[in-house]
Tab-separated table of C-alpha atoms and ligand atoms in Angstrom:
chain	number	residue	atom	x	y	z
A	166	MET	CA	27.151	-1.928	-13.818
A	167	THR	CA	30.256	-0.688	-12.042
A	168	PRO	CA	32.655	-3.363	-10.965
A	169	ILE	CA	32.880	-4.215	-7.280
A	170	ASN	CA	36.193	-2.871	-5.898
A	171	SER	CA	37.773	-2.660	-2.563
A	172	SER	CA	36.582	0.917	-1.760
A	173	ARG	CA	32.990	-0.524	-1.885
A	174	ARG	CA	33.776	-2.620	1.204
A	175	GLU	CA	34.017	0.695	3.206
A	176	SER	CA	30.677	1.999	1.903
A	177	PRO	CA	27.992	2.204	4.551
A	178	PRO	CA	25.454	-0.648	4.998
A	179	VAL	CA	21.978	-0.461	3.659
A	180	HIS	CA	19.308	1.047	5.949
A	181	LEU	CA	15.657	-0.194	5.856
A	182	ARG	CA	12.893	1.436	7.581
A	183	LEU	CA	9.452	0.006	7.685
A	184	LEU	CA	7.241	3.236	7.041
A	185	GLY	CA	3.980	1.270	7.327
A	186	SER	CA	3.222	-2.204	8.320
A	187	ALA	CA	-0.665	-2.674	8.020
A	188	ALA	CA	-2.586	-4.064	5.060
A	189	GLY	CA	-5.034	-2.014	2.972
A	190	GLY	CA	-7.257	0.118	5.329
A	191	GLY	CA	-4.562	0.592	7.921
A	192	PHE	CA	-4.928	-0.176	11.638
A	193	PRO	CA	-7.339	0.842	12.922
A	194	GLN	CA	-9.411	0.914	9.719
A	195	TRP	CA	-11.938	3.736	9.282
A	196	ASN	CA	-15.064	1.535	8.895
A	197	CYS	CA	-13.997	-1.428	11.136
A	198	GLY	CA	-15.228	-1.960	14.608
A	199	CYS	CA	-13.663	-5.381	15.140
A	200	VAL	CA	-12.023	-6.171	18.447
A	201	ASN	CA	-8.556	-5.166	17.322
A	202	CYS	CA	-9.631	-1.900	15.843
A	203	ASN	CA	-11.688	-0.873	18.911
A	204	ALA	CA	-8.777	-1.718	21.170
A	205	ALA	CA	-6.448	0.322	19.112
A	206	ARG	CA	-8.948	3.277	19.039
A	207	ALA	CA	-9.264	3.014	22.940
A	208	GLY	CA	-5.483	3.432	23.135
A	209	SER	CA	-4.635	0.054	24.124
A	210	LEU	CA	-0.772	-0.293	24.502
A	211	ARG	CA	-0.956	-3.892	23.145
A	212	HIS	CA	-2.533	-2.822	19.883
A	213	ARG	CA	-0.135	-0.253	18.173
A	214	PRO	CA	-1.827	1.603	15.407
A	215	ARG	CA	-0.074	1.185	11.927
A	216	THR	CA	-0.270	2.898	8.635
A	217	GLN	CA	-0.379	1.023	5.303
A	218	ASP	CA	2.545	-1.021	4.025
A	219	SER	CA	5.636	0.692	2.679
A	220	LEU	CA	9.391	0.158	3.208
A	221	ALA	CA	12.017	2.797	2.791
A	222	ILE	CA	15.722	1.887	1.735
A	223	SER	CA	18.909	3.830	1.581
A	224	ILE	CA	22.628	3.274	1.329
A	225	ASP	CA	23.648	6.714	2.171
A	226	ARG	CA	20.800	7.936	4.445
A	227	SER	CA	20.565	10.865	1.997
A	228	ASN	CA	18.644	9.390	-0.895
A	229	TRP	CA	15.781	7.108	-0.102
A	230	PHE	CA	13.902	4.586	-2.231
A	231	LEU	CA	10.420	3.710	-1.390
A	232	MET	CA	8.842	0.157	-1.815
A	233	ASN	CA	5.220	1.119	-2.467
A	234	ALA	CA	3.465	4.440	-2.112
A	235	SER	CA	0.739	3.946	0.493
A	236	PRO	CA	-2.291	6.198	0.918
A	237	ASP	CA	-0.700	7.141	4.245
A	238	ILE	CA	2.449	8.464	2.501
A	239	HIS	CA	2.017	12.054	3.727
A	240	ARG	CA	2.009	10.924	7.329
A	241	GLN	CA	4.762	8.434	6.769
A	242	ILE	CA	7.050	11.296	5.270
A	243	GLU	CA	6.330	13.611	8.156
A	244	ASN	CA	7.041	10.920	10.765
A	245	PHE	CA	10.525	10.326	9.379
A	246	HIS	CA	13.029	13.095	9.254
A	247	GLY	CA	15.049	11.240	6.604
A	248	LEU	CA	12.333	11.969	4.086
A	249	HIS	CA	11.971	15.665	4.919
A	250	PRO	CA	13.110	18.303	2.209
A	251	ARG	CA	16.488	19.837	2.634
A	252	SER	CA	15.954	22.939	0.753
A	253	SER	CA	12.886	25.041	-0.178
A	254	ARG	CA	11.778	22.585	-2.819
A	255	HIS	CA	13.412	19.151	-2.405
A	256	SER	CA	12.631	15.535	-1.670
A	257	PRO	CA	15.200	12.856	-0.599
A	258	ILE	CA	12.801	10.245	-2.289
A	259	ALA	CA	14.985	9.094	-5.167
A	260	GLY	CA	12.609	6.507	-6.552
A	261	ILE	CA	9.460	4.488	-5.763
A	262	PHE	CA	9.155	0.815	-6.627
A	263	LEU	CA	5.642	-0.658	-6.958
A	264	SER	CA	5.226	-4.349	-5.965
A	265	ASN	CA	1.774	-4.497	-7.494
A	266	GLY	CA	-1.136	-2.171	-8.728
A	267	ASP	CA	-3.219	-2.489	-5.532
A	268	LEU	CA	-4.423	0.905	-4.387
A	269	ASP	CA	-2.866	0.518	-0.845
A	270	HIS	CA	0.485	0.289	-2.660
A	271	CYS	CA	-0.052	3.066	-5.307
A	272	LEU	CA	-2.556	5.677	-4.259
A	273	GLY	CA	0.246	7.630	-2.462
A	274	LEU	CA	1.654	8.559	-5.763
A	275	LEU	CA	-1.261	10.938	-6.345
A	276	SER	CA	-0.444	12.651	-3.037
A	277	LEU	CA	3.023	13.438	-4.394
A	278	ARG	CA	1.670	15.801	-7.170
A	279	GLU	CA	3.245	19.029	-6.090
A	280	SER	CA	5.275	19.323	-9.185
A	281	GLN	CA	8.262	17.438	-7.734
A	282	PRO	CA	10.156	15.095	-10.334
A	283	LEU	CA	9.527	11.441	-9.346
A	284	THR	CA	10.943	8.218	-10.698
A	285	VAL	CA	8.647	5.273	-10.483
A	286	TYR	CA	9.922	1.601	-10.965
A	287	SER	CA	7.279	-1.079	-11.867
A	288	THR	CA	6.660	-3.898	-14.354
A	289	ALA	CA	5.223	-2.914	-17.632
A	290	ASN	CA	1.817	-4.394	-16.581
A	291	VAL	CA	1.702	-2.447	-13.266
A	292	ARG	CA	2.500	0.643	-15.181
A	293	ARG	CA	-0.113	0.036	-17.796
A	294	ALA	CA	-2.752	-0.670	-15.320
A	295	LEU	CA	-2.206	2.609	-13.485
A	296	VAL	CA	-1.567	4.902	-16.484
A	297	GLU	CA	-4.051	3.695	-19.103
A	298	ARG	CA	-7.644	4.920	-18.630
A	299	ASN	CA	-6.680	6.690	-15.584
A	300	VAL	CA	-7.182	10.399	-15.870
A	301	LEU	CA	-6.084	11.047	-12.325
A	302	LEU	CA	-2.466	10.087	-13.136
A	303	ARG	CA	-2.253	13.038	-15.412
A	304	THR	CA	-1.617	15.091	-12.303
A	305	LEU	CA	1.808	13.682	-12.369
A	306	ASN	CA	2.248	14.810	-15.920
A	307	ARG	CA	2.128	18.563	-15.426
A	308	PHE	CA	5.365	18.981	-17.161
A	309	SER	CA	7.514	16.480	-19.287
A	310	THR	CA	10.172	15.704	-16.726
A	311	GLN	CA	7.946	15.343	-13.758
A	312	LEU	CA	7.367	11.626	-13.828
A	313	THR	CA	10.087	9.017	-15.057
A	314	TRP	CA	8.852	5.582	-15.169
A	315	ARG	CA	11.492	2.816	-15.324
A	316	ILE	CA	10.090	-0.476	-16.406
A	317	LEU	CA	11.390	-3.566	-14.307
A	318	GLU	CA	11.687	-6.824	-16.263
A	319	LEU	CA	10.978	-9.920	-14.298
A	320	ASN	CA	14.328	-11.396	-12.936
A	321	SER	CA	16.204	-8.228	-13.851
A	322	THR	CA	18.562	-6.340	-11.481
A	323	ALA	CA	18.613	-2.558	-11.402
A	324	GLU	CA	21.435	-0.792	-9.760
A	325	VAL	CA	19.450	2.006	-8.209
A	326	CYS	CA	22.351	3.817	-6.904
A	327	ASP	CA	26.045	3.210	-6.176
A	328	GLY	CA	26.204	-0.135	-4.208
A	329	LEU	CA	22.506	-0.787	-4.019
A	330	GLU	CA	20.746	-3.353	-6.351
A	331	VAL	CA	17.151	-4.292	-6.478
A	332	THR	CA	16.104	-7.423	-8.345
A	333	THR	CA	12.458	-8.057	-9.442
A	334	ARG	CA	10.858	-11.464	-9.148
A	335	ALA	CA	7.378	-12.632	-9.934
A	336	VAL	CA	5.477	-13.756	-6.861
A	337	PRO	CA	2.087	-15.479	-7.036
A	338	GLY	CA	-0.534	-12.830	-6.450
A	339	LYS	CA	-3.479	-11.420	-8.300
A	340	LEU	CA	-4.746	-8.477	-10.316
A	341	PRO	CA	-5.709	-5.388	-8.337
A	342	VAL	CA	-9.348	-5.691	-7.216
A	343	HIS	CA	-10.426	-2.642	-9.548
A	344	LEU	CA	-9.162	-4.615	-12.590
A	345	ASP	CA	-11.042	-7.888	-11.856
A	346	GLY	CA	-12.827	-8.826	-15.014
A	347	LEU	CA	-11.153	-6.046	-17.057
A	348	ASP	CA	-7.657	-7.534	-17.477
A	349	THR	CA	-5.959	-10.934	-17.814
A	350	PRO	CA	-3.940	-12.019	-14.867
A	351	HIS	CA	-0.163	-12.055	-15.711
A	352	ALA	CA	3.018	-13.015	-13.736
A	353	GLU	CA	3.955	-9.268	-13.811
A	354	ASP	CA	0.947	-8.226	-11.751
A	355	ASN	CA	2.594	-8.948	-8.465
A	356	VAL	CA	6.192	-8.953	-7.679
A	357	GLY	CA	8.775	-9.045	-4.749
A	358	PHE	CA	11.985	-7.170	-4.464
A	359	TRP	CA	15.351	-8.534	-3.469
A	360	ILE	CA	17.424	-5.661	-2.162
A	361	ARG	CA	21.145	-6.258	-2.259
A	362	ASP	CA	23.873	-4.255	-0.488
A	363	ARG	CA	26.957	-4.825	-2.778
A	364	ALA	CA	29.491	-4.022	-0.075
A	365	THR	CA	28.201	-6.460	2.462
A	366	GLU	CA	26.320	-8.783	0.027
A	367	TYR	CA	23.483	-8.819	2.308
A	368	THR	CA	20.114	-9.278	0.805
A	369	ALA	CA	16.674	-8.287	2.133
A	370	ALA	CA	13.566	-9.679	0.462
A	371	TYR	CA	10.407	-7.562	0.455
A	372	VAL	CA	7.349	-9.602	-0.498
A	373	PRO	CA	4.206	-8.019	1.078
A	374	ASN	CA	1.642	-9.956	-1.075
A	375	VAL	CA	2.049	-13.620	-1.567
A	376	ALA	CA	-0.689	-16.117	-2.551
A	377	ARG	CA	1.343	-19.340	-2.519
A	378	LEU	CA	4.805	-20.622	-1.641
A	379	GLU	CA	6.333	-22.252	-4.773
A	380	PRO	CA	9.677	-24.020	-4.607
A	381	SER	CA	11.393	-21.245	-6.648
A	382	LEU	CA	10.059	-18.635	-4.166
A	383	LEU	CA	11.172	-20.681	-1.254
A	384	ASP	CA	14.699	-20.883	-2.733
A	385	ARG	CA	14.873	-17.301	-3.102
A	386	LEU	CA	13.785	-16.526	0.300
A	387	ALA	CA	16.383	-18.874	1.628
A	388	ALA	CA	19.054	-16.689	0.042
A	389	ALA	CA	17.913	-13.562	1.884
A	390	GLU	CA	19.345	-12.451	5.339
A	391	CYS	CA	16.248	-10.373	6.104
A	392	ILE	CA	12.579	-11.024	4.961
A	393	PHE	CA	9.617	-8.700	4.957
A	394	PHE	CA	6.781	-11.068	4.394
A	395	ASP	CA	2.954	-11.069	3.757
A	396	GLY	CA	1.389	-11.033	7.312
A	397	THR	CA	-2.008	-10.094	6.096
A	398	PHE	CA	-4.198	-12.823	7.691
A	399	TRP	CA	-3.524	-15.230	10.550
A	400	SER	CA	-6.233	-17.772	9.321
A	401	ASP	CA	-8.039	-18.448	6.051
A	402	ASP	CA	-11.531	-17.750	7.475
A	403	GLU	CA	-10.515	-14.687	9.583
A	404	LEU	CA	-12.875	-12.157	7.923
A	405	ILE	CA	-15.845	-14.834	7.786
A	406	GLN	CA	-15.323	-15.520	11.504
A	407	ARG	CA	-15.732	-12.015	12.448
A	408	GLY	CA	-18.711	-11.547	10.088
A	409	LEU	CA	-16.914	-8.976	8.064
A	410	SER	CA	-16.689	-10.490	4.676
A	411	ARG	CA	-17.340	-13.712	2.813
A	412	GLN	CA	-13.930	-13.803	1.371
A	413	ARG	CA	-11.156	-16.110	2.576
A	414	ALA	CA	-7.480	-15.297	2.639
A	415	HIS	CA	-6.898	-17.416	-0.409
A	416	ASP	CA	-9.641	-15.767	-2.441
A	417	MET	CA	-7.741	-12.591	-1.861
A	418	ALA	CA	-4.458	-14.114	-2.940
A	419	HIS	CA	-2.890	-14.041	0.615
A	420	LEU	CA	-1.022	-16.958	2.151
A	421	THR	CA	-2.049	-17.371	5.778
A	422	VAL	CA	0.367	-17.034	8.746
A	423	SER	CA	-1.099	-20.182	10.553
A	424	GLY	CA	-1.948	-23.640	9.318
A	425	PRO	CA	0.105	-26.543	7.718
A	426	LEU	CA	0.597	-24.442	4.455
A	427	GLY	CA	0.982	-21.104	6.125
A	428	SER	CA	4.191	-19.143	6.356
A	429	LEU	CA	5.053	-19.910	10.003
A	430	ALA	CA	5.196	-23.701	9.184
A	431	ARG	CA	6.599	-23.425	5.539
A	432	LEU	CA	9.358	-20.746	6.425
A	433	GLN	CA	10.373	-22.357	9.781
A	434	HIS	CA	13.658	-23.588	8.260
A	435	LEU	CA	14.858	-20.214	6.755
A	436	SER	CA	18.116	-19.125	8.210
A	437	ALA	CA	17.444	-15.366	7.775
A	438	ARG	CA	18.545	-13.236	10.655
A	439	ARG	CA	15.391	-11.149	10.567
A	440	LYS	CA	11.862	-12.403	9.584
A	441	ILE	CA	9.366	-9.628	9.758
A	442	TYR	CA	5.592	-9.687	9.082
A	443	THR	CA	4.225	-6.572	7.182
A	444	HIS	CA	1.012	-5.780	5.458
A	445	ILE	CA	-0.783	-6.983	8.479
A	446	ASN	CA	-4.554	-6.775	8.325
A	447	ASN	CA	-6.418	-4.983	11.129
A	448	THR	CA	-8.330	-8.292	12.008
A	449	ASN	CA	-5.166	-10.313	12.468
A	450	PRO	CA	-4.646	-11.547	16.200
A	451	LEU	CA	-0.887	-10.826	15.634
A	452	LEU	CA	-1.694	-7.180	16.180
A	453	ASP	CA	-2.544	-8.042	19.830
A	454	GLU	CA	0.890	-8.279	21.527
A	455	SER	CA	-0.562	-10.306	24.416
A	456	SER	CA	-2.256	-12.859	22.180
A	457	PRO	CA	-1.143	-16.435	21.946
A	458	GLU	CA	-0.766	-16.101	18.211
A	459	HIS	CA	1.673	-13.123	18.744
A	460	ARG	CA	3.527	-15.353	21.195
A	461	SER	CA	3.656	-18.353	18.863
A	462	ALA	CA	5.054	-16.134	15.912
A	463	THR	CA	7.666	-14.425	17.984
A	464	ARG	CA	8.735	-17.726	19.514
A	465	ALA	CA	9.258	-19.049	15.981
A	466	GLY	CA	11.587	-16.250	15.331
A	467	TRP	CA	9.264	-13.778	13.599
A	468	GLU	CA	9.088	-9.998	14.303
A	469	ILE	CA	5.672	-8.366	13.793
A	470	GLY	CA	6.349	-5.233	11.784
A	471	THR	CA	5.652	-1.807	13.448
A	472	ASP	CA	5.761	1.560	11.868
A	473	GLY	CA	9.220	3.103	12.083
A	474	MET	CA	11.056	-0.159	12.637
A	475	GLU	CA	14.733	0.211	11.405
A	476	ILE	CA	16.988	-2.457	10.225
A	477	THR	CA	20.628	-2.132	9.051
A	478	LEU	CA	21.922	-4.924	6.854
B	209	LIG	C1	-4.829	-6.846	-0.985
B	209	LIG	O1	-3.761	-6.758	-0.488
B	209	LIG	O2	-5.356	-7.899	-1.082
B	209	LIG	C2	-5.382	-5.604	-1.577
B	209	LIG	O3	-4.825	-4.482	-1.085
B	209	LIG	C3	-6.907	-5.610	-1.331
B	209	LIG	C4	-7.497	-4.308	-1.880
B	209	LIG	O4	-7.087	-3.707	-2.793
B	209	LIG	O5	-8.560	-3.993	-1.206
B	210	LIG	MN1	-2.930	-4.900	0.096
B	211	LIG	ZN1	-10.818	-4.073	12.337
């Protein structure tokens, strides 16, 4: 680590751009005819379509780190000039952090197979789950320097570039669906990232998948100026009510937004300047900008993440 010095204070602040703000499946979801998805398809201005959850961060607006590689990564790159190549073979993507092994957070890696060196950051467990027994990932090993994987230890801090640090913390979650019954759950399966600008000392927390709010997680969220948080489901029986699934939010390891134990109530006291829901499922009434649920969340100081939203710390 380089020591903090006075020149640091003049370095530019960290830029955050929410590339995608929907949960797995996106909004609208290809096989979903729920009220929200139909309204989005019909072009309702109150139901803005969204791609799947991913956040881009940069300190210099030249090199960008992605938090998760969504299946929509191609569209997300094309929609943001900051991620466009600046020479005949180039990518400003300096590294990709994976918060878990869920396919809505990892499938995009396979879309980046055109022989561009990539650096991926994840816990050892997330790496093992993706690399072992997965013949498709060999497409990122066409030559020995194509894929560099940096293992993130829990509670460790990586200085990803001059002035920008990312700390990895375990967050209650679950194994990816495709590993259910094949692997034993572990604290490394699901993590959040605390992104810190060393010049301003501002911290943004990115925790798109959260099953429970434990005291240690609450304390760590309280230390962040900006929070990107799991907004998957408004209520526990949201999918059941709509006749779409038998699974409850808690069966899928997602804390709800509403209810006495939900994030609206439990995170009410946080002093963060920005609180942003991301990873929002297409069934969530928050996606309807005229709904009472949208109104109650925004009145409580939350922003409902939209693709392309930018924050400067
Ligand atoms: C989740 O967030 O619960 C997962 O993305 C679900 C899935 O992989 O289908
Ligand atoms: Mn997901
Ligand atoms: Zn839907």
